[in-house]
Amino acid sequence: MIVKKKSDEVFTPSEILSFLFHKEYNQKIIYLILPEKVFNSADDRKKICYNLIDESITNDIFKSYKPIQTKIVLTTIKEGNFFEYYNYSYTYFFDRNLSELGVYGGIIGDSLTPEKYFNFVKKVIGKKGFPTTDKKTKYYDLKASLSKDNYNIFIENEKLSFKLIRFEDVEKKANFQLNFPPQSVIYRSHYFNLTDGNFQVDDNLYYLKFARDSISSNNL
């Protein structure tokens, strides 16, 4: 299943402003259900991801569609003993304008992310409190650098760093659901998960979005 949408939940190293301002970007999400044996093989998952990206790019060319980011959700389903079943998934990303980054697991966000944003913005605008009352307009020279494990944003002499999640470091997520009334597990999986748009709550995305929207976009 493929979903194309404009989303403000895109954080891509190819677009500095995606980390600093509330903006929407074209995003494609590809959902694919795999047999359990294939799903549990890191080598197979990587091959599948790159094959999906190759086919997706070709399709986008013919459709004149240019997503900034492609999100791939690989999942498998395991039946329980009674009415329950388990949905396991891996989520990966590919940035169209930064293909050298390859398929990766996104950006780490945690409970310290808002504090990092707060300190960064405070240093840049030179204020001790928020919101700022300074009405003067100031333009900043935005720069960024990308290393093996980190993405850094620079404004003047201040730096905001984000840790990238490499393909091999992506963690498997699990979701438990009751299959009631009893029906085909495949059917129930499609019904509950695909229509919701997401298989799991993405903690990394939650902290990144919260910090960006509540702090940076109001002060930079």
PDB file of N, CA and C in Angstrom, residues 107-117 161-163 165 202-212:
ATOM      1  N   ILE A 107      15.753  10.180  12.666  1.00  0.00           N
ATOM      2  CA  ILE A 107      16.502  11.021  13.593  1.00  0.00           C
ATOM      3  C   ILE A 107      16.082  10.680  15.014  1.00  0.00           C
ATOM      4  N   ILE A 108      17.051  10.606  15.915  1.00  0.00           N
ATOM      5  CA  ILE A 108      16.717  10.311  17.312  1.00  0.00           C
ATOM      6  C   ILE A 108      16.133  11.538  17.999  1.00  0.00           C
ATOM      7  N   GLY A 109      15.007  11.332  18.642  1.00  0.00           N
ATOM      8  CA  GLY A 109      14.397  12.356  19.478  1.00  0.00           C
ATOM      9  C   GLY A 109      14.059  11.728  20.823  1.00  0.00           C
ATOM     10  N   ASP A 110      14.352  12.434  21.914  1.00  0.00           N
ATOM     11  CA  ASP A 110      14.029  11.895  23.236  1.00  0.00           C
ATOM     12  C   ASP A 110      13.586  13.029  24.144  1.00  0.00           C
ATOM     13  N   SER A 111      13.449  12.743  25.421  1.00  0.00           N
ATOM     14  CA  SER A 111      12.932  13.746  26.355  1.00  0.00           C
ATOM     15  C   SER A 111      13.854  14.948  26.509  1.00  0.00           C
ATOM     16  N   LEU A 112      15.116  14.807  26.090  1.00  0.00           N
ATOM     17  CA  LEU A 112      16.055  15.931  26.180  1.00  0.00           C
ATOM     18  C   LEU A 112      16.003  16.833  24.946  1.00  0.00           C
ATOM     19  N   THR A 113      15.297  16.406  23.911  1.00  0.00           N
ATOM     20  CA  THR A 113      15.252  17.180  22.677  1.00  0.00           C
ATOM     21  C   THR A 113      14.707  18.592  22.877  1.00  0.00           C
ATOM     22  N   PRO A 114      13.574  18.794  23.584  1.00  0.00           N
ATOM     23  CA  PRO A 114      13.092  20.161  23.805  1.00  0.00           C
ATOM     24  C   PRO A 114      14.115  21.048  24.502  1.00  0.00           C
ATOM     25  N   GLU A 115      14.845  20.476  25.458  1.00  0.00           N
ATOM     26  CA  GLU A 115      15.863  21.255  26.174  1.00  0.00           C
ATOM     27  C   GLU A 115      16.987  21.676  25.232  1.00  0.00           C
ATOM     28  N   LYS A 116      17.378  20.775  24.323  1.00  0.00           N
ATOM     29  CA  LYS A 116      18.419  21.114  23.350  1.00  0.00           C
ATOM     30  C   LYS A 116      17.962  22.257  22.444  1.00  0.00           C
ATOM     31  N   TYR A 117      16.721  22.184  21.987  1.00  0.00           N
ATOM     32  CA  TYR A 117      16.164  23.254  21.161  1.00  0.00           C
ATOM     33  C   TYR A 117      16.125  24.566  21.943  1.00  0.00           C
ATOM     34  N   SER A 161      22.636  19.704  17.225  1.00  0.00           N
ATOM     35  CA  SER A 161      23.034  18.406  16.673  1.00  0.00           C
ATOM     36  C   SER A 161      21.920  17.363  16.822  1.00  0.00           C
ATOM     37  N   PHE A 162      21.822  16.537  15.802  1.00  0.00           N
ATOM     38  CA  PHE A 162      20.863  15.434  15.809  1.00  0.00           C
ATOM     39  C   PHE A 162      21.600  14.149  15.454  1.00  0.00           C
ATOM     40  N   LYS A 163      21.270  13.095  16.135  1.00  0.00           N
ATOM     41  CA  LYS A 163      21.910  11.805  15.868  1.00  0.00           C
ATOM     42  C   LYS A 163      21.071  11.007  14.876  1.00  0.00           C
ATOM     43  N   ILE A 165      19.878   7.617  12.872  1.00  0.00           N
ATOM     44  CA  ILE A 165      19.716   6.197  13.181  1.00  0.00           C
ATOM     45  C   ILE A 165      20.100   5.416  11.929  1.00  0.00           C
ATOM     46  N   ASP A 202       5.502   6.901  16.973  1.00  0.00           N
ATOM     47  CA  ASP A 202       6.939   7.106  16.802  1.00  0.00           C
ATOM     48  C   ASP A 202       7.430   8.089  17.854  1.00  0.00           C
ATOM     49  N   ASP A 203       8.110   7.583  18.879  1.00  0.00           N
ATOM     50  CA  ASP A 203       8.591   8.439  19.961  1.00  0.00           C
ATOM     51  C   ASP A 203       9.587   9.471  19.458  1.00  0.00           C
ATOM     52  N   ASN A 204      10.473   9.070  18.556  1.00  0.00           N
ATOM     53  CA  ASN A 204      11.454  10.010  18.012  1.00  0.00           C
ATOM     54  C   ASN A 204      10.759  11.193  17.358  1.00  0.00           C
ATOM     55  N   LEU A 205       9.761  10.893  16.532  1.00  0.00           N
ATOM     56  CA  LEU A 205       9.028  11.935  15.819  1.00  0.00           C
ATOM     57  C   LEU A 205       8.261  12.824  16.789  1.00  0.00           C
ATOM     58  N   TYR A 206       7.690  12.242  17.814  1.00  0.00           N
ATOM     59  CA  TYR A 206       6.911  13.009  18.789  1.00  0.00           C
ATOM     60  C   TYR A 206       7.770  14.096  19.435  1.00  0.00           C
ATOM     61  N   TYR A 207       8.954  13.734  19.921  1.00  0.00           N
ATOM     62  CA  TYR A 207       9.807  14.707  20.608  1.00  0.00           C
ATOM     63  C   TYR A 207      10.354  15.751  19.640  1.00  0.00           C
ATOM     64  N   LEU A 208      10.721  15.334  18.447  1.00  0.00           N
ATOM     65  CA  LEU A 208      11.228  16.287  17.459  1.00  0.00           C
ATOM     66  C   LEU A 208      10.164  17.305  17.082  1.00  0.00           C
ATOM     67  N   LYS A 209       8.972  16.824  16.819  1.00  0.00           N
ATOM     68  CA  LYS A 209       7.885  17.711  16.399  1.00  0.00           C
ATOM     69  C   LYS A 209       7.468  18.644  17.528  1.00  0.00           C
ATOM     70  N   PHE A 210       7.370  18.119  18.734  1.00  0.00           N
ATOM     71  CA  PHE A 210       6.995  18.943  19.879  1.00  0.00           C
ATOM     72  C   PHE A 210       8.002  20.069  20.094  1.00  0.00           C
ATOM     73  N   ALA A 211       9.280  19.732  20.079  1.00  0.00           N
ATOM     74  CA  ALA A 211      10.323  20.731  20.316  1.00  0.00           C
ATOM     75  C   ALA A 211      10.343  21.782  19.218  1.00  0.00           C
ATOM     76  N   ARG A 212      10.273  21.342  17.965  1.00  0.00           N
ATOM     77  CA  ARG A 212      10.317  22.279  16.841  1.00  0.00           C
ATOM     78  C   ARG A 212       9.125  23.227  16.856  1.00  0.00           C
TER      79      ARG A 212
END
